[in-house]
Structure formats: C-alpha cells, structure tokens
C-alpha cells in the first residue's frame, strides 16, 4: 500500500498541479522507486491511497497509447517504459477524501486489504539497497519469514531530529531485528525513547484496521498509524528491522537534492559527466 494522498506543501509551487510522488530523481518519479522496491520483494498488488489531483500517479502505470504508438512508429526503444507496466488489475486505487493523517489513509484501504497481512511503503522515503544487495522491503519480507507479526523499518538519526518521526522504544536486539516495546509519534527530543526512527516501511497484520477504526487524533491533530501500532504491541509480535542500505528523506528539499546527486553520480550513462560538473561548480 502506497499512501499518496498528501498535499506536498513542502514542495510548492512545484507540487501545485502535479503530485509530489511524481517528482523525479534523475529520470524516475519517486513512486516508481517505491513500486520497484515492492516488486523486488515479491509484492504483486499495489494499492494507492490517492486524493484529488493525484491521477498522474495512476496514469504513470497505465498504457500511454499516443506516446507508445508514436514511439514505436519512429522505432524508439520502448524498454524505458518497462517499469511502468502493470498486470491488468494489479493496481488498485482508493481515495482518501479528506487529509486526516497517515492512519486514516491506511484505514481507507481496509476493504481491499481484507484479512491478509500487508506492506506499506511511504514513497517520500527513498530506500536504496547496497550494490548487489536487497532493497528495504525485500529485507523486511525476509525478516517476516523468520518472525512474522508486525514489522517496521528503523534507522538511527541524530537525537535532535527525532521529533519529525515515529520513534521506537527498543527491546532485545537480535542481529538486524529489534524487539519493539513502544512506539511514539513525533516526540519532543528530550522525551523520545530512542533515536531509532520509523523510516516509512511496514509489514502489518490486518487487525491494525480495527484499531484504526477507533483511533482518535494524535500528534499534529492527525490520525496516526504509529498510535494504532503502539496499541498492538503485546497482543502480537512486533519487531523493527534495521535496513542495510541508504535512505534519503525526499520529503525534505535537501534530502531530495542529496538523492538526486547521489543517484546521478552512480549512473553509468551520466555519472562521470555529473562528477566533472559538480567539481566545476564547487571550484566556483
Ligand atoms: C510519517 C510517519 C512517521 C514516520 C515518517 C517517515 O510521518 O507518521 O512515523 O517516521 O512518516 O518519513 P510524516 O512524514 O507523514 O510526518
């Protein structure tokens, strides 16, 4: 499930008419990275929780008839569009009519989720696995195979940054897995139970929908997924997976620019040119 109904106010005016999830890192929109990560993990059905003005996301994974017939008439390489192909029926959308928070967005998809465990990927968080290593969701699916229950991905941030995120109270540590004893959304830095933040990847049991049903507003006056998950601790196994890879917070301007530079520098086709350009710019 991809919650993509957010208004993207931090990127205005760029996101006035296009969804923030369609902003591109080099030449792939953010949503594409998240969908590719899910597919790599073996996930086949994608649920988009969308809102008004977000249809471009669905179009991105549809056939673009005029574009494709013109390209093929002109003998262009169609492989650039491969990642945008979806098996008919595998993209499902539901609308969150009002922006009441992440927890509310997830709850909007309850009828689609039904009785199975499901994964959530927040496309703002760009997670890049190590060279020849697995992506974040694949690492989580592997961990799920071991422990089941509920899982969140975590990473450590400097203590003064924790108040922008969901934070875990860590229990026993076993390799990449940490037992989750508590969860709190956007705590004040001096009240935070750790500096391990929830980094936008989840595997949850469907029972979370029933908890969300009764969930009141939390931090920021929004229905928080973190608060609902916190209530499930103790009733079901709950673990955190420390992602082995890199993460870029593309919900922030600096994170977005960092991701653009990092991924451009690594590209076979443009990396060398970008490096030379960056060096020129730094010399002034
Ligand atoms: C959301 C979650 C938060 C998580 C964060 C990751 O916050 O509520 O727990 O740590 O994503 O980016 P938001 O960015 O919507 O404020």
Short mmCIF file of C-alpha atoms and ligand atoms in Angstrom, two decimals:
data_model
loop_
_atom_site.label_atom_id
_atom_site.label_comp_id
_atom_site.label_asym_id
_atom_site.label_seq_id
_atom_site.Cartn_x
_atom_site.Cartn_y
_atom_site.Cartn_z
CA UNK A 1 0.00 0.00 0.00
CA UNK A 2 1.28 3.40 -1.01
CA UNK A 3 -0.29 6.35 0.80
CA UNK A 4 -0.03 9.09 -1.84
CA UNK A 5 -2.81 11.49 -0.89
CA UNK A 6 -0.54 14.04 0.85
CA UNK A 7 -0.71 17.62 -0.40
CA UNK A 8 3.04 18.06 -0.82
CA UNK A 9 3.02 21.59 0.61
CA UNK A 10 6.77 21.49 1.31
CA UNK A 11 7.48 21.44 -2.41
CA UNK A 12 5.16 24.22 -3.54
CA UNK A 13 4.87 25.64 -6.11
CA UNK A 14 6.31 22.53 -7.86
CA UNK A 15 3.52 20.36 -6.45
CA UNK A 16 0.60 22.68 -7.13
CA UNK A 17 -0.57 20.75 -10.21
CA UNK A 18 1.50 17.55 -10.03
CA UNK A 19 1.70 15.03 -7.17
CA UNK A 20 4.91 15.16 -5.14
CA UNK A 21 5.29 11.42 -5.77
CA UNK A 22 5.77 12.27 -9.46
CA UNK A 23 8.81 14.47 -8.81
CA UNK A 24 11.73 12.71 -10.45
CA UNK A 25 15.08 11.71 -9.04
CA UNK A 26 17.10 11.96 -12.29
CA UNK A 27 14.52 10.36 -14.63
CA UNK A 28 12.31 8.17 -12.43
CA UNK A 29 9.48 9.55 -10.32
CA UNK A 30 9.61 8.78 -6.59
CA UNK A 31 6.58 6.50 -6.83
CA UNK A 32 8.44 4.36 -9.37
CA UNK A 33 11.29 3.70 -6.93
CA UNK A 34 8.79 2.61 -4.26
CA UNK A 35 6.85 0.34 -6.64
CA UNK A 36 10.10 -1.21 -7.92
CA UNK A 37 11.16 -1.86 -4.32
CA UNK A 38 7.83 -3.59 -3.62
CA UNK A 39 8.08 -5.70 -6.78
CA UNK A 40 11.62 -6.74 -5.90
CA UNK A 41 10.22 -8.01 -2.59
CA UNK A 42 7.72 -10.21 -4.46
CA UNK A 43 4.70 -7.95 -3.96
CA UNK A 44 2.33 -8.04 -6.94
CA UNK A 45 -0.72 -5.98 -5.97
CA UNK A 46 -0.21 -2.26 -5.46
CA UNK A 47 -2.82 -0.23 -3.60
CA UNK A 48 -2.58 3.54 -4.00
CA UNK A 49 -4.42 5.63 -1.45
CA UNK A 50 -4.86 8.75 -3.55
CA UNK A 51 -6.74 12.01 -3.47
CA UNK A 52 -7.87 14.77 -5.81
CA UNK A 53 -5.17 15.91 -8.23
CA UNK A 54 -3.26 12.62 -7.98
CA UNK A 55 -4.41 10.90 -11.17
CA UNK A 56 -0.95 11.31 -12.78
CA UNK A 57 0.28 8.53 -10.47
CA UNK A 58 -2.25 6.06 -11.85
CA UNK A 59 -1.62 7.23 -15.43
CA UNK A 60 2.08 6.57 -14.91
CA UNK A 61 1.35 2.85 -14.56
CA UNK A 62 -1.17 2.75 -17.42
CA UNK A 63 -0.68 2.44 -21.19
CA UNK A 64 0.03 5.84 -22.79
CA UNK A 65 -1.45 4.99 -26.16
CA UNK A 66 -0.44 8.04 -28.25
CA UNK A 67 3.06 8.17 -26.80
CA UNK A 68 3.67 4.47 -27.29
CA UNK A 69 2.31 4.24 -30.83
CA UNK A 70 4.33 7.32 -31.87
CA UNK A 71 7.46 5.92 -30.26
CA UNK A 72 7.05 2.55 -31.93
CA UNK A 73 6.33 4.11 -35.36
CA UNK A 74 9.59 6.01 -35.00
CA UNK A 75 11.46 2.88 -33.97
CA UNK A 76 12.30 4.19 -30.49
CA UNK A 77 13.48 1.88 -27.73
CA UNK A 78 10.38 1.09 -25.66
CA UNK A 79 12.31 -0.50 -22.81
CA UNK A 80 12.42 2.81 -20.91
CA UNK A 81 8.74 2.22 -20.20
CA UNK A 82 9.12 -1.36 -18.92
CA UNK A 83 8.97 -0.41 -15.23
CA UNK A 84 5.67 1.40 -15.78
CA UNK A 85 3.89 -1.75 -16.96
CA UNK A 86 1.35 -3.31 -14.64
CA UNK A 87 -0.57 -6.55 -14.99
CA UNK A 88 -4.23 -5.62 -15.52
CA UNK A 89 -5.97 -5.50 -12.16
CA UNK A 90 -2.80 -5.28 -10.10
CA UNK A 91 -3.07 -1.54 -9.48
CA UNK A 92 -5.93 -0.70 -7.16
CA UNK A 93 -6.79 2.79 -6.00
CA UNK A 94 -8.93 4.17 -3.25
CA UNK A 95 -9.42 7.81 -2.35
CA UNK A 96 -8.85 9.46 0.96
CA UNK A 97 -11.37 12.28 0.63
CA UNK A 98 -10.01 14.38 3.48
CA UNK A 99 -6.39 14.66 4.69
CA UNK A 100 -6.85 13.35 8.24
CA UNK A 101 -3.45 11.69 8.58
CA UNK A 102 -1.48 8.58 7.66
CA UNK A 103 -3.54 6.31 9.92
CA UNK A 104 -6.75 7.47 8.28
CA UNK A 105 -5.23 6.96 4.80
CA UNK A 106 -4.35 3.34 5.64
CA UNK A 107 -7.80 2.72 7.10
CA UNK A 108 -9.37 3.96 3.82
CA UNK A 109 -7.99 0.79 2.16
CA UNK A 110 -9.46 -1.65 4.72
CA UNK A 111 -11.87 -3.30 2.26
CA UNK A 112 -9.01 -4.02 -0.17
CA UNK A 113 -6.68 -5.37 2.49
CA UNK A 114 -9.28 -7.79 3.85
CA UNK A 115 -7.82 -10.45 6.12
CA UNK A 116 -4.23 -10.66 4.90
CA UNK A 117 -1.03 -9.08 6.20
CA UNK A 118 0.07 -6.19 4.01
CA UNK A 119 3.03 -3.91 3.43
CA UNK A 120 3.13 -0.11 3.46
CA UNK A 121 5.73 1.97 1.63
CA UNK A 122 5.93 5.74 2.02
CA UNK A 123 7.37 6.96 -1.30
CA UNK A 124 8.89 10.10 0.31
CA UNK A 125 11.43 7.84 1.93
CA UNK A 126 13.76 6.69 -0.80
CA UNK A 127 15.49 3.49 0.29
CA UNK A 128 18.36 2.25 -1.82
CA UNK A 129 19.89 -1.17 -1.13
CA UNK A 130 23.62 -1.80 -1.34
CA UNK A 131 25.16 -2.72 -4.68
CA UNK A 132 24.03 -6.29 -5.41
CA UNK A 133 22.12 -6.30 -2.08
CA UNK A 134 18.37 -6.37 -1.43
CA UNK A 135 16.10 -3.36 -1.12
CA UNK A 136 14.44 -2.43 2.14
CA UNK A 137 11.11 -4.21 1.62
CA UNK A 138 12.85 -7.39 0.49
CA UNK A 139 14.91 -7.36 3.69
CA UNK A 140 11.68 -6.92 5.64
CA UNK A 141 9.90 -9.75 3.83
CA UNK A 142 12.87 -11.98 4.71
CA UNK A 143 12.62 -10.91 8.36
CA UNK A 144 8.86 -11.54 8.24
CA UNK A 145 9.61 -15.10 7.14
CA UNK A 146 11.56 -15.50 10.39
CA UNK A 147 9.41 -13.76 12.98
CA UNK A 148 6.04 -12.91 11.36
CA UNK A 149 3.78 -10.50 13.23
CA UNK A 150 4.31 -6.80 12.65
CA UNK A 151 7.44 -5.12 11.38
CA UNK A 152 8.67 -1.57 10.89
CA UNK A 153 11.94 -0.48 9.30
CA UNK A 154 14.11 1.70 11.53
CA UNK A 155 17.27 3.72 11.29
CA UNK A 156 19.20 5.91 13.70
CA UNK A 157 19.20 9.68 13.35
CA UNK A 158 20.87 12.43 15.41
CA UNK A 159 18.83 12.91 18.60
CA UNK A 160 17.68 16.44 17.71
CA UNK A 161 15.90 15.10 14.58
CA UNK A 162 13.63 12.54 16.25
CA UNK A 163 10.71 14.93 16.73
CA UNK A 164 9.88 14.74 13.00
CA UNK A 165 9.30 10.98 13.05
CA UNK A 166 7.78 7.96 14.72
CA UNK A 167 10.24 6.60 17.30
CA UNK A 168 10.54 3.11 18.82
CA UNK A 169 11.27 2.08 22.38
CA UNK A 170 13.72 -0.73 21.63
CA UNK A 171 13.81 -4.02 23.49
CA UNK A 172 16.03 -7.02 22.89
CA UNK A 173 18.36 -6.85 19.89
CA UNK A 174 18.99 -9.90 17.68
CA UNK A 175 21.11 -9.19 14.60
CA UNK A 176 19.10 -6.89 12.34
CA UNK A 177 15.94 -7.40 14.41
CA UNK A 178 14.99 -5.32 17.43
CA UNK A 179 12.00 -6.09 19.60
CA UNK A 180 9.63 -3.10 19.68
CA UNK A 181 8.39 -2.32 23.22
CA UNK A 182 6.81 1.02 22.47
CA UNK A 183 6.13 3.48 19.67
CA UNK A 184 5.57 7.21 19.83
CA UNK A 185 4.82 9.68 17.04
CA UNK A 186 6.86 12.88 16.86
CA UNK A 187 8.02 13.02 20.49
CA UNK A 188 9.91 16.01 21.88
CA UNK A 189 13.64 15.24 21.65
CA UNK A 190 14.01 15.03 25.44
CA UNK A 191 11.04 12.63 25.76
CA UNK A 192 11.98 10.29 22.91
CA UNK A 193 12.56 6.66 23.96
CA UNK A 194 15.49 6.30 21.50
CA UNK A 195 16.92 7.78 18.31
CA UNK A 196 15.61 4.88 16.21
CA UNK A 197 13.03 6.28 13.84
CA UNK A 198 10.41 4.51 11.77
CA UNK A 199 11.60 5.02 8.23
CA UNK A 200 8.47 4.52 6.18
CA UNK A 201 8.30 0.75 5.58
CA UNK A 202 5.86 -1.52 7.40
CA UNK A 203 4.50 -5.06 7.29
CA UNK A 204 1.35 -5.20 9.38
CA UNK A 205 -1.35 -7.63 10.34
CA UNK A 206 -4.87 -6.72 9.15
CA UNK A 207 -6.03 -6.28 12.78
CA UNK A 208 -4.48 -2.81 12.63
CA UNK A 209 -7.55 -1.76 10.61
CA UNK A 210 -9.83 -2.48 13.58
CA UNK A 211 -7.55 -0.48 15.85
CA UNK A 212 -7.51 2.40 13.35
CA UNK A 213 -11.30 2.33 13.20
CA UNK A 214 -11.40 3.53 16.81
CA UNK A 215 -8.22 5.61 16.72
CA UNK A 216 -8.60 9.26 17.76
CA UNK A 217 -6.40 12.12 16.62
CA UNK A 218 -2.80 12.20 17.80
CA UNK A 219 0.29 14.29 17.06
CA UNK A 220 -0.45 17.24 14.77
CA UNK A 221 -4.21 16.65 15.14
CA UNK A 222 -3.96 13.70 12.73
CA UNK A 223 -4.97 10.05 12.99
CA UNK A 224 -1.56 8.46 13.42
CA UNK A 225 -0.64 4.97 12.23
CA UNK A 226 2.05 4.95 14.93
CA UNK A 227 -0.57 5.29 17.70
CA UNK A 228 -2.58 2.37 16.31
CA UNK A 229 0.55 0.21 16.01
CA UNK A 230 1.52 1.08 19.58
CA UNK A 231 -1.76 -0.46 20.78
CA UNK A 232 -0.93 -3.74 19.05
CA UNK A 233 2.33 -4.21 20.96
CA UNK A 234 1.88 -7.00 23.48
CA UNK A 235 -1.08 -8.53 21.65
CA UNK A 236 1.04 -9.54 18.61
CA UNK A 237 4.79 -9.90 17.95
CA UNK A 238 6.32 -6.54 16.95
CA UNK A 239 9.84 -6.07 15.60
CA UNK A 240 11.96 -3.42 13.92
CA UNK A 241 14.30 -4.20 11.05
CA UNK A 242 17.44 -2.10 10.68
CA UNK A 243 17.78 -1.51 6.96
CA UNK A 244 21.16 -2.32 5.47
CA UNK A 245 21.39 0.36 2.78
CA UNK A 246 20.96 4.08 2.23
CA UNK A 247 17.96 6.25 2.91
CA UNK A 248 17.12 9.69 1.53
CA UNK A 249 14.35 11.75 3.07
CA UNK A 250 12.82 13.05 -0.14
CA UNK A 251 10.09 14.79 1.82
CA UNK A 252 12.67 17.49 2.51
CA UNK A 253 14.31 19.71 -0.11
CA UNK A 254 17.86 18.94 0.99
CA UNK A 255 17.15 15.20 1.08
CA UNK A 256 15.68 15.40 -2.40
CA UNK A 257 18.73 17.21 -3.77
CA UNK A 258 21.06 14.77 -1.99
CA UNK A 259 19.24 11.81 -3.56
CA UNK A 260 19.42 13.42 -6.99
CA UNK A 261 23.15 13.97 -6.70
CA UNK A 262 23.94 10.59 -5.17
CA UNK A 263 21.98 8.61 -7.75
CA UNK A 264 23.17 10.74 -10.68
CA UNK A 265 26.81 10.22 -9.65
CA UNK A 266 26.29 6.45 -9.68
CA UNK A 267 24.72 6.26 -13.11
CA UNK A 268 26.62 4.53 -15.88
CA UNK A 269 25.34 6.93 -18.53
CA UNK A 270 25.79 10.33 -16.86
CA UNK A 271 27.83 9.70 -13.67
CA UNK A 272 31.23 10.83 -14.99
CA UNK A 273 29.75 13.96 -16.55
CA UNK A 274 27.87 14.84 -13.35
CA UNK A 275 31.04 14.39 -11.28
CA UNK A 276 33.01 16.74 -13.55
CA UNK A 277 30.16 19.24 -13.42
CA UNK A 278 29.93 19.10 -9.61
CA UNK A 279 33.66 19.65 -9.29
CA UNK A 280 33.45 22.66 -11.63
CA UNK A 281 30.57 24.11 -9.59
CA UNK A 282 32.43 23.62 -6.28
CA UNK A 283 35.52 25.34 -7.61
CA UNK A 284 33.23 28.28 -8.40
C1 LIG B 1 5.28 9.56 8.76
C2 LIG B 1 5.03 8.67 9.97
C3 LIG B 1 6.26 8.64 10.89
C4 LIG B 1 7.48 8.19 10.09
C5 LIG B 1 7.66 9.10 8.86
C6 LIG B 1 8.78 8.60 7.98
O1 LIG B 1 5.40 10.89 9.19
O2 LIG B 1 3.90 9.16 10.67
O3 LIG B 1 6.04 7.76 11.96
O4 LIG B 1 8.63 8.20 10.91
O5 LIG B 1 6.46 9.17 8.07
O6 LIG B 1 9.05 9.53 6.98
P1 LIG B 1 5.18 12.14 8.19
O7 LIG B 1 6.41 12.22 7.34
O8 LIG B 1 3.97 11.85 7.39
O9 LIG B 1 5.03 13.34 9.07
#
